[in-house]
JSON list of C-alpha atoms in Angstrom, two decimals:
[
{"chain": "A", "resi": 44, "resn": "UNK", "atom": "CA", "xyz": [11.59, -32.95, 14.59]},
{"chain": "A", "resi": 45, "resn": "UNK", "atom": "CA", "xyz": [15.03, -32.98, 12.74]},
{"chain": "A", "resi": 46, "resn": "UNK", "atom": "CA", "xyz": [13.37, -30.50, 10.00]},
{"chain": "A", "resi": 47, "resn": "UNK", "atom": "CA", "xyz": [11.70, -27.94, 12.58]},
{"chain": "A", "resi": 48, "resn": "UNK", "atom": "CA", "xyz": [15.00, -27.65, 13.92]},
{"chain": "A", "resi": 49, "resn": "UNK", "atom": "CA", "xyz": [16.75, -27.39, 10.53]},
{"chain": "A", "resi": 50, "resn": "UNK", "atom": "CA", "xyz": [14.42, -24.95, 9.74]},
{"chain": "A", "resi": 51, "resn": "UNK", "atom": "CA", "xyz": [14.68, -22.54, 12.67]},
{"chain": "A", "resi": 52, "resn": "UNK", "atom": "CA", "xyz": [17.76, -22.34, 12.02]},
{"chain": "A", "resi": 53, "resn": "UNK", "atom": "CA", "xyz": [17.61, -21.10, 8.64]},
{"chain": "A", "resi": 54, "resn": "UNK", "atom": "CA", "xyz": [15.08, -18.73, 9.68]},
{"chain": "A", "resi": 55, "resn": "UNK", "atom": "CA", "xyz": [17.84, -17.05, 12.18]},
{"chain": "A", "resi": 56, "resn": "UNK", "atom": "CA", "xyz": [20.70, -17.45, 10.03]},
{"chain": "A", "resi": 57, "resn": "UNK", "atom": "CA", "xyz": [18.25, -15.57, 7.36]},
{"chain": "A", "resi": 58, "resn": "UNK", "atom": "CA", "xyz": [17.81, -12.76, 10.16]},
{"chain": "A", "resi": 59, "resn": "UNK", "atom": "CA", "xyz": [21.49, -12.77, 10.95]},
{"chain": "A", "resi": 60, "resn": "UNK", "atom": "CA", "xyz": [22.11, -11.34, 7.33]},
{"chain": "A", "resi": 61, "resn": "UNK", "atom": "CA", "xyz": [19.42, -9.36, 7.01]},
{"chain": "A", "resi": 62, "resn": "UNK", "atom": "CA", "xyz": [19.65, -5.28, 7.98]},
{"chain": "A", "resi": 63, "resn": "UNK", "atom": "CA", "xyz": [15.99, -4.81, 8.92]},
{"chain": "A", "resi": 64, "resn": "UNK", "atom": "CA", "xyz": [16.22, -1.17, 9.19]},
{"chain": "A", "resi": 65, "resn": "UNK", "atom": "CA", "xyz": [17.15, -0.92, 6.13]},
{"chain": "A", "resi": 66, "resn": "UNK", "atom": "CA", "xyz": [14.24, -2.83, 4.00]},
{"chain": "A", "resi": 67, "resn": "UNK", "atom": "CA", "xyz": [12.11, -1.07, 1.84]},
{"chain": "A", "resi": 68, "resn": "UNK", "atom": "CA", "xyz": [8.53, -2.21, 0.36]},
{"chain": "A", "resi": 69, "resn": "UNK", "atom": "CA", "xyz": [8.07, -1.76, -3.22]},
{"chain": "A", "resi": 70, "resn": "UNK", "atom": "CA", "xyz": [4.58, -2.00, -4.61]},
{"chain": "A", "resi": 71, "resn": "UNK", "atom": "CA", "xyz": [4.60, -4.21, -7.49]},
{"chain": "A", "resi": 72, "resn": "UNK", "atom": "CA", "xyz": [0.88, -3.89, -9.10]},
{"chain": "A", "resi": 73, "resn": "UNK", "atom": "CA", "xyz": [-2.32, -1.89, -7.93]},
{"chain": "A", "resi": 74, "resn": "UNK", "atom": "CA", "xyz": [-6.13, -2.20, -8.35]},
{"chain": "A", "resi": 75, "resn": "UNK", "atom": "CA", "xyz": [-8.35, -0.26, -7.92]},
{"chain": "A", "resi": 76, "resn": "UNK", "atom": "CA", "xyz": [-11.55, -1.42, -7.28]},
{"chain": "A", "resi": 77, "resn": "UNK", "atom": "CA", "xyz": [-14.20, 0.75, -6.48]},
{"chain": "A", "resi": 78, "resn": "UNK", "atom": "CA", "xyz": [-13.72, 5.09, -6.11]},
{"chain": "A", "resi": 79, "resn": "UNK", "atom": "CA", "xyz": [-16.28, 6.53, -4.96]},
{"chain": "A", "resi": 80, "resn": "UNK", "atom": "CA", "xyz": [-17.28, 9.39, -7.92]},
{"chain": "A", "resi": 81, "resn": "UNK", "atom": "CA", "xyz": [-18.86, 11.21, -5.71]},
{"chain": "A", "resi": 82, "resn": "UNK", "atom": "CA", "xyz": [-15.99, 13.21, -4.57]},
{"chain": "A", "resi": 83, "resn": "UNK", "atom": "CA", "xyz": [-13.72, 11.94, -7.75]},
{"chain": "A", "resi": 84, "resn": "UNK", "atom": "CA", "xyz": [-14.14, 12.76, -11.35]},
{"chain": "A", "resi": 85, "resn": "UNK", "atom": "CA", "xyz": [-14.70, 9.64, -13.52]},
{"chain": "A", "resi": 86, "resn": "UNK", "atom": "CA", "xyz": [-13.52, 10.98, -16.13]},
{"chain": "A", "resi": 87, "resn": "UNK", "atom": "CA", "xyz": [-10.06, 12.50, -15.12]},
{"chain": "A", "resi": 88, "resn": "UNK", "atom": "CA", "xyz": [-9.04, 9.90, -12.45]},
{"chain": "A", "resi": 89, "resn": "UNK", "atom": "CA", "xyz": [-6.30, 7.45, -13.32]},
{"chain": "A", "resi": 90, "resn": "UNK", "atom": "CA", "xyz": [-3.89, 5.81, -11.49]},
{"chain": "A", "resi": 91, "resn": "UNK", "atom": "CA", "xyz": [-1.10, 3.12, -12.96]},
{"chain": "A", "resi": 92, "resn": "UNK", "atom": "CA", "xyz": [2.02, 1.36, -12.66]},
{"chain": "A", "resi": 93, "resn": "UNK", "atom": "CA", "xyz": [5.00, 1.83, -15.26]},
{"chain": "A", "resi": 94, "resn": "UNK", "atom": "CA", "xyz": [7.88, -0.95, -14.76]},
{"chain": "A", "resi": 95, "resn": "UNK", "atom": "CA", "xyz": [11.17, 0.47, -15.93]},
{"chain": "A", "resi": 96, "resn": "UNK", "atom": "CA", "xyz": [13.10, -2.30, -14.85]},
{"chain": "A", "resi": 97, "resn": "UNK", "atom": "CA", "xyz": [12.62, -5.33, -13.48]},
{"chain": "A", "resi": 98, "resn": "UNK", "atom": "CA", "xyz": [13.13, -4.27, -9.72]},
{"chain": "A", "resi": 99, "resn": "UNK", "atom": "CA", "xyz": [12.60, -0.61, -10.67]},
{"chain": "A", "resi": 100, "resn": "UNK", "atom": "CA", "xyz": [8.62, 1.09, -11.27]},
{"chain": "A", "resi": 101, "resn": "UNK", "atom": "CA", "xyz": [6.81, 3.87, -10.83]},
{"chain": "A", "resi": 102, "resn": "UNK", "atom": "CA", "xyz": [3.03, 5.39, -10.00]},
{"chain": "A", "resi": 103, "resn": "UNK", "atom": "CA", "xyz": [1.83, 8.13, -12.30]},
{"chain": "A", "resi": 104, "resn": "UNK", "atom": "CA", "xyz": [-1.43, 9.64, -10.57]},
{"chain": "A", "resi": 105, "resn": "UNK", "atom": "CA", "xyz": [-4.03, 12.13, -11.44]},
{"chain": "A", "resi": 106, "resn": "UNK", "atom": "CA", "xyz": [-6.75, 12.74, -8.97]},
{"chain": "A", "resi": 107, "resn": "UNK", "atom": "CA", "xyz": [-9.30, 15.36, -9.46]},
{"chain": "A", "resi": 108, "resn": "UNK", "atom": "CA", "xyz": [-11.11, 15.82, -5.95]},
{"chain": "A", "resi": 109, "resn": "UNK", "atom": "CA", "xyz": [-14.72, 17.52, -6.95]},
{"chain": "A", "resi": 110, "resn": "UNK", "atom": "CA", "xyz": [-16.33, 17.62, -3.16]},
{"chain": "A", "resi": 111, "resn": "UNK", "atom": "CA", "xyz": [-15.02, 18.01, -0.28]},
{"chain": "A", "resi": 112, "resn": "UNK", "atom": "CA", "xyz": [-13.70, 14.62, 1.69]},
{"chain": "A", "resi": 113, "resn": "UNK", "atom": "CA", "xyz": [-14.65, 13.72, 4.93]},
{"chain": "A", "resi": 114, "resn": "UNK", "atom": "CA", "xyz": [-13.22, 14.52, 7.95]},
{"chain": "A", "resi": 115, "resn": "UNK", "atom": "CA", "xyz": [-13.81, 11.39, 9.63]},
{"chain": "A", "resi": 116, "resn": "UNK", "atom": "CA", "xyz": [-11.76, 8.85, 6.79]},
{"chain": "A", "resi": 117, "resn": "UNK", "atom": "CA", "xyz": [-11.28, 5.42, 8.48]},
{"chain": "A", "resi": 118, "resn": "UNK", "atom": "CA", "xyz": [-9.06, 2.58, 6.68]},
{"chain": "A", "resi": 119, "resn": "UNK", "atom": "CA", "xyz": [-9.06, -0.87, 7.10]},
{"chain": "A", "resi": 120, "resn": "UNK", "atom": "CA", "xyz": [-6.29, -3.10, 6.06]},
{"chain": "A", "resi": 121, "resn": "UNK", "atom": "CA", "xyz": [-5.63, -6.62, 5.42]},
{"chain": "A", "resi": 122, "resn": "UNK", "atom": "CA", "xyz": [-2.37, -8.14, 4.80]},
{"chain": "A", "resi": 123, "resn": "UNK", "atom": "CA", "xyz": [-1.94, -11.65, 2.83]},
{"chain": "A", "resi": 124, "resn": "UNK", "atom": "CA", "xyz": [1.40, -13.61, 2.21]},
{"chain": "A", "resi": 125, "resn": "UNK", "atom": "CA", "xyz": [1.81, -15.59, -0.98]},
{"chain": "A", "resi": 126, "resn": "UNK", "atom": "CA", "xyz": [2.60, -19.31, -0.83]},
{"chain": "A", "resi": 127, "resn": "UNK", "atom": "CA", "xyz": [3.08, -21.81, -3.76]},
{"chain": "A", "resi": 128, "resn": "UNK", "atom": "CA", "xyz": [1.67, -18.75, -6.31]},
{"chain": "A", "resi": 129, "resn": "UNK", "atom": "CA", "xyz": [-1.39, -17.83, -4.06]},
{"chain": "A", "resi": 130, "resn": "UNK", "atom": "CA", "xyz": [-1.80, -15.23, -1.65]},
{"chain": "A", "resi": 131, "resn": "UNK", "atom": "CA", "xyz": [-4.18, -17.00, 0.70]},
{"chain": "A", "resi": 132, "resn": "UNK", "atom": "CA", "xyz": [-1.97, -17.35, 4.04]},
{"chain": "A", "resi": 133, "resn": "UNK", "atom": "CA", "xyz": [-3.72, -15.09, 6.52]},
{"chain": "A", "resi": 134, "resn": "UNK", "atom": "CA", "xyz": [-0.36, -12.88, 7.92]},
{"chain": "A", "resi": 135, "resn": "UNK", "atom": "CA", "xyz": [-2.66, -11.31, 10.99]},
{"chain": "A", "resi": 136, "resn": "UNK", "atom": "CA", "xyz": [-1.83, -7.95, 10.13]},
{"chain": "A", "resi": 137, "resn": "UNK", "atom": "CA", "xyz": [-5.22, -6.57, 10.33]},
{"chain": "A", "resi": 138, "resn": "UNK", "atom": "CA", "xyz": [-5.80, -2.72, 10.66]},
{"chain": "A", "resi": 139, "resn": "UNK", "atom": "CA", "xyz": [-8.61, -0.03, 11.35]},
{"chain": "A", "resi": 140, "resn": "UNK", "atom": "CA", "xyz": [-7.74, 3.45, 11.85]},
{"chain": "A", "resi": 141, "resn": "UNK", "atom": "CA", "xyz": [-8.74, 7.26, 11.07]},
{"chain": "A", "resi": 142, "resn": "UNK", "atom": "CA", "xyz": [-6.63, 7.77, 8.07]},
{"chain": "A", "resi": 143, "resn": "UNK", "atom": "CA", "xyz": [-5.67, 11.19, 9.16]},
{"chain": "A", "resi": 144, "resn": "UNK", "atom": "CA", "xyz": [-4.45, 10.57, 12.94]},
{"chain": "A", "resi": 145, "resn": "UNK", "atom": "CA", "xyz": [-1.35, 8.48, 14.04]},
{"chain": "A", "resi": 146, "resn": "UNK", "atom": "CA", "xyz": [1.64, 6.91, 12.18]},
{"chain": "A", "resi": 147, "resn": "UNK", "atom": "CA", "xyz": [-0.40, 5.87, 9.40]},
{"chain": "A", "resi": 148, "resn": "UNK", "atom": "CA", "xyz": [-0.22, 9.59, 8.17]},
{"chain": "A", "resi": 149, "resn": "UNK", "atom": "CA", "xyz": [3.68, 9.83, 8.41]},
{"chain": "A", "resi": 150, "resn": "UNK", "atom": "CA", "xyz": [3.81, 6.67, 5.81]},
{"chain": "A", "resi": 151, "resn": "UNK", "atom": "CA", "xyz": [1.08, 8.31, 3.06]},
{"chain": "A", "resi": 152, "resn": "UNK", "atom": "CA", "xyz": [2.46, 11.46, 3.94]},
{"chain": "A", "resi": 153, "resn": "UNK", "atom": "CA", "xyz": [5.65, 11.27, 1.42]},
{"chain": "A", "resi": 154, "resn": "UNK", "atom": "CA", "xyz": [2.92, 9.95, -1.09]},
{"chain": "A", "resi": 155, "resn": "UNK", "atom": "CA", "xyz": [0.67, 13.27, -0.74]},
{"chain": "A", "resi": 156, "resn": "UNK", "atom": "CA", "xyz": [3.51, 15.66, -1.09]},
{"chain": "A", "resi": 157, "resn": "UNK", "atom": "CA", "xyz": [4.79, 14.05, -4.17]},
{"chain": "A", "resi": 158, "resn": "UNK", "atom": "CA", "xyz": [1.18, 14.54, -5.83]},
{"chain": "A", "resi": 159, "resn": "UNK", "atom": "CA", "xyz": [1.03, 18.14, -5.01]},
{"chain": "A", "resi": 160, "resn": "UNK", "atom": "CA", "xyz": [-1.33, 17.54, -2.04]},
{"chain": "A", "resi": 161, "resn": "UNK", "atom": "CA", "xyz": [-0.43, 19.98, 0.61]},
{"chain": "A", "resi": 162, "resn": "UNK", "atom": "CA", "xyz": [-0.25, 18.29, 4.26]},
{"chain": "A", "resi": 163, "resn": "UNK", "atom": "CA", "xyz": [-3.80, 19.24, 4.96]},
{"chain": "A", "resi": 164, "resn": "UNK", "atom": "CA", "xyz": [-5.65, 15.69, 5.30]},
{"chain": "A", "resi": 165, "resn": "UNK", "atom": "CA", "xyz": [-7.40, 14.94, 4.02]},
{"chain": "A", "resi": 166, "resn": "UNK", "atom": "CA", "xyz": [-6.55, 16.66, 0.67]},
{"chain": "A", "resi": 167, "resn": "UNK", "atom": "CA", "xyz": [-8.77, 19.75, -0.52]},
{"chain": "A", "resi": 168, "resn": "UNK", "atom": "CA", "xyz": [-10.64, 19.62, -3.43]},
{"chain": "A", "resi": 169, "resn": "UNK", "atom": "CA", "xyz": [-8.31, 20.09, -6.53]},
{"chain": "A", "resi": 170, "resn": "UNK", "atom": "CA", "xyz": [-6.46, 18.70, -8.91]},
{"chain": "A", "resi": 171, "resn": "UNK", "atom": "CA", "xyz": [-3.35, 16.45, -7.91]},
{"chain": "A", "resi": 172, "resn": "UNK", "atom": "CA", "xyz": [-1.13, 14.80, -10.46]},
{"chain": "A", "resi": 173, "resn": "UNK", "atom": "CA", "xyz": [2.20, 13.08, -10.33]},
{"chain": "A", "resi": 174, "resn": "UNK", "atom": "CA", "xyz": [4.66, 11.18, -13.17]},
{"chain": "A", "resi": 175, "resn": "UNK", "atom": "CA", "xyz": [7.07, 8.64, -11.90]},
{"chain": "A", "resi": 176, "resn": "UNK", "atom": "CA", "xyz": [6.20, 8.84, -8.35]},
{"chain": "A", "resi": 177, "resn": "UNK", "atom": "CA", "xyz": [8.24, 5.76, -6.71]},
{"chain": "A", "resi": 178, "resn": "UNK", "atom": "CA", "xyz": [6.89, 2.45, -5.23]},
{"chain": "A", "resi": 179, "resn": "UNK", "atom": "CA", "xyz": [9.39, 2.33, -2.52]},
{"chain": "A", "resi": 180, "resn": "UNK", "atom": "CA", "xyz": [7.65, 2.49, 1.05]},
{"chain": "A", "resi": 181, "resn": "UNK", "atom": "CA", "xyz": [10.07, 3.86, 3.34]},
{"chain": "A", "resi": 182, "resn": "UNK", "atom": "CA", "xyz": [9.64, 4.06, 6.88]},
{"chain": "A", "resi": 183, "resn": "UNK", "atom": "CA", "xyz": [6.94, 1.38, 7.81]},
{"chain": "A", "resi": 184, "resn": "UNK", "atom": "CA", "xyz": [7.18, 0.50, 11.65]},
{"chain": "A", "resi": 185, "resn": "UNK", "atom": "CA", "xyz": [7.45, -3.21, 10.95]},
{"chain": "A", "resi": 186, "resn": "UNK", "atom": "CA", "xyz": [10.69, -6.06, 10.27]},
{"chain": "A", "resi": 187, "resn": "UNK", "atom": "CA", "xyz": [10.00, -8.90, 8.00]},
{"chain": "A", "resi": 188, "resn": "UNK", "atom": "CA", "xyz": [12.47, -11.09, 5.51]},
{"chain": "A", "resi": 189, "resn": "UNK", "atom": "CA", "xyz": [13.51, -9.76, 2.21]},
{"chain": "A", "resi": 190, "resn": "UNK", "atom": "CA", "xyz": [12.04, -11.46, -0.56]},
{"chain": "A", "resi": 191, "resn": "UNK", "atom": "CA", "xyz": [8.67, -11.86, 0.47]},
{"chain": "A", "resi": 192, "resn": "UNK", "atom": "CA", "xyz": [5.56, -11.27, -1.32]},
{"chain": "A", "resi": 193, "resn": "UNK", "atom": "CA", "xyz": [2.47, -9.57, 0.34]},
{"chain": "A", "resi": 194, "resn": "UNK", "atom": "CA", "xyz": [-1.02, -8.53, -0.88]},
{"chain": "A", "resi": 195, "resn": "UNK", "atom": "CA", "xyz": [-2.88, -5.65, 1.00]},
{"chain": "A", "resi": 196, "resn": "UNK", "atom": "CA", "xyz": [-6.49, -5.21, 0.80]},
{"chain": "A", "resi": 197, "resn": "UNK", "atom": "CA", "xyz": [-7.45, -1.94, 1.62]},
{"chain": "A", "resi": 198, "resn": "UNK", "atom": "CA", "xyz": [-10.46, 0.01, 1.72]},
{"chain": "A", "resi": 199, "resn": "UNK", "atom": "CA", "xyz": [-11.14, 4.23, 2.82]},
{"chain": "A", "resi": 200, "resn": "UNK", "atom": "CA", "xyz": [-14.55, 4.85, 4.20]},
{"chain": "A", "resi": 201, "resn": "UNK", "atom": "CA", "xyz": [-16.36, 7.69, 6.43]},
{"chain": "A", "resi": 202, "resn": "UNK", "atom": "CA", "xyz": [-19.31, 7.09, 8.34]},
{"chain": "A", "resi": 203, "resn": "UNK", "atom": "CA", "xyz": [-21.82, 7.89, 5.49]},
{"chain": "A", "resi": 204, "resn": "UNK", "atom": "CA", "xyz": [-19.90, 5.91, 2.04]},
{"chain": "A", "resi": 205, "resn": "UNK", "atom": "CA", "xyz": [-17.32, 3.57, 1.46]},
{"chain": "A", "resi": 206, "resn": "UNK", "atom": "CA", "xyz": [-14.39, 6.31, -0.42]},
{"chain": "A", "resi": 207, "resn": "UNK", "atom": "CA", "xyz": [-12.24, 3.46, -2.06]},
{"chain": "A", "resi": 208, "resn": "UNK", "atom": "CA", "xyz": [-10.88, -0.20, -2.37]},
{"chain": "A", "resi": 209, "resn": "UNK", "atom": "CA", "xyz": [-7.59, -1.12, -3.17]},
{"chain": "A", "resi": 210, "resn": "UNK", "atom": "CA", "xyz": [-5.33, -4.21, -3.80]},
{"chain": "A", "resi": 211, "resn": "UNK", "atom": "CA", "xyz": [-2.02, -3.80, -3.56]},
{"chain": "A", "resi": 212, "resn": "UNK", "atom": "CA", "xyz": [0.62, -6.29, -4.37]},
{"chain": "A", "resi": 213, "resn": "UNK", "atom": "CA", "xyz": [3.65, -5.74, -2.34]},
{"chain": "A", "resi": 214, "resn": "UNK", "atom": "CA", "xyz": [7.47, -6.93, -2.71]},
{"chain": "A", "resi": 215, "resn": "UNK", "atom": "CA", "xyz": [9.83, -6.62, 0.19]},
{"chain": "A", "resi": 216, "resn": "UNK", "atom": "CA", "xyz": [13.16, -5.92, -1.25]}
]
């Protein structure tokens, strides 16, 4: 009992210190999984992570769209937190949403626009490259501690093809 109350009250000594509004998510590492060549060429497509410091990367992209996307993109998200080295503890952040519609868009917005996508969404077909695009995630409408660890599992379908899946390791700073 003595240590559940010993703990709570690190917890809210923690949030005490802690401005909220101002955390910011950096992505620390990203897989890609599956793309769906289809609508992106093999060849040309490349997406990776340069560290230029230890709390400092960036993304370079380059994403050649060859068909048209479709209008009806859904993404599903899963969120895991790390414990003891492991990213196994279920955080309940589960999502499913058109990709295009709702606050979702305002956070992958900044994202777009730094590629060269225009704010049509989903993205013509073209050509869309970026060097040293940040990490930092700006703007997400959820609080949580600095200092923890998070892995998303993502994936962008339509109603005929699975687009996409993504993991995404995640370091709130």
């Amino acid at each position: 009992m003595f240590f559940k109350i010993q703990s709570f009250i690190v917890i809210l000594s923690l949030l005490k210190s802690c401005e909220c509004n101002e955390l910011k998510l950096k992505i620390e590492d990203l897989f890609v999984d599956f793309i769906n060549y289809t609508y992106v060429d093999e060849e040309t497509f490349s997406i990776d992570i340069d560290y230029e410091t230890e709390t400092k990367s960036v993304m370079n992209l380059r994403l050649d769209i060859i068909e048209d996307l479709p209008k009806d993109i859904g993404f599903k998200m899963k969120v895991w937190g790390r414990a003891f080295g492991q990213y196994t503890v279920p955080t309940g952040i589960n999502l499913d949403v058109k990709l295009c519609q709702g606050k979702l868009q305002a956070v992958i917005k900044p994202f777009m626009v730094e590629a060269g996508m225009s704010d049509t969404c989903p993205p013509n077909k073209g050509t869309y490259e970026s060097h040293a695009m940040s990490t930092e995630i700006v703007g997400l409408p959820l609080s949580v501690l600095p200092g923890l660890h998070f892995l998303v599992e993502s994936e962008a379908y339509s109603a005929d093809a699975v687009l996409a899946k993504v993991r995404c390791y995640i370091f709130v700073t």
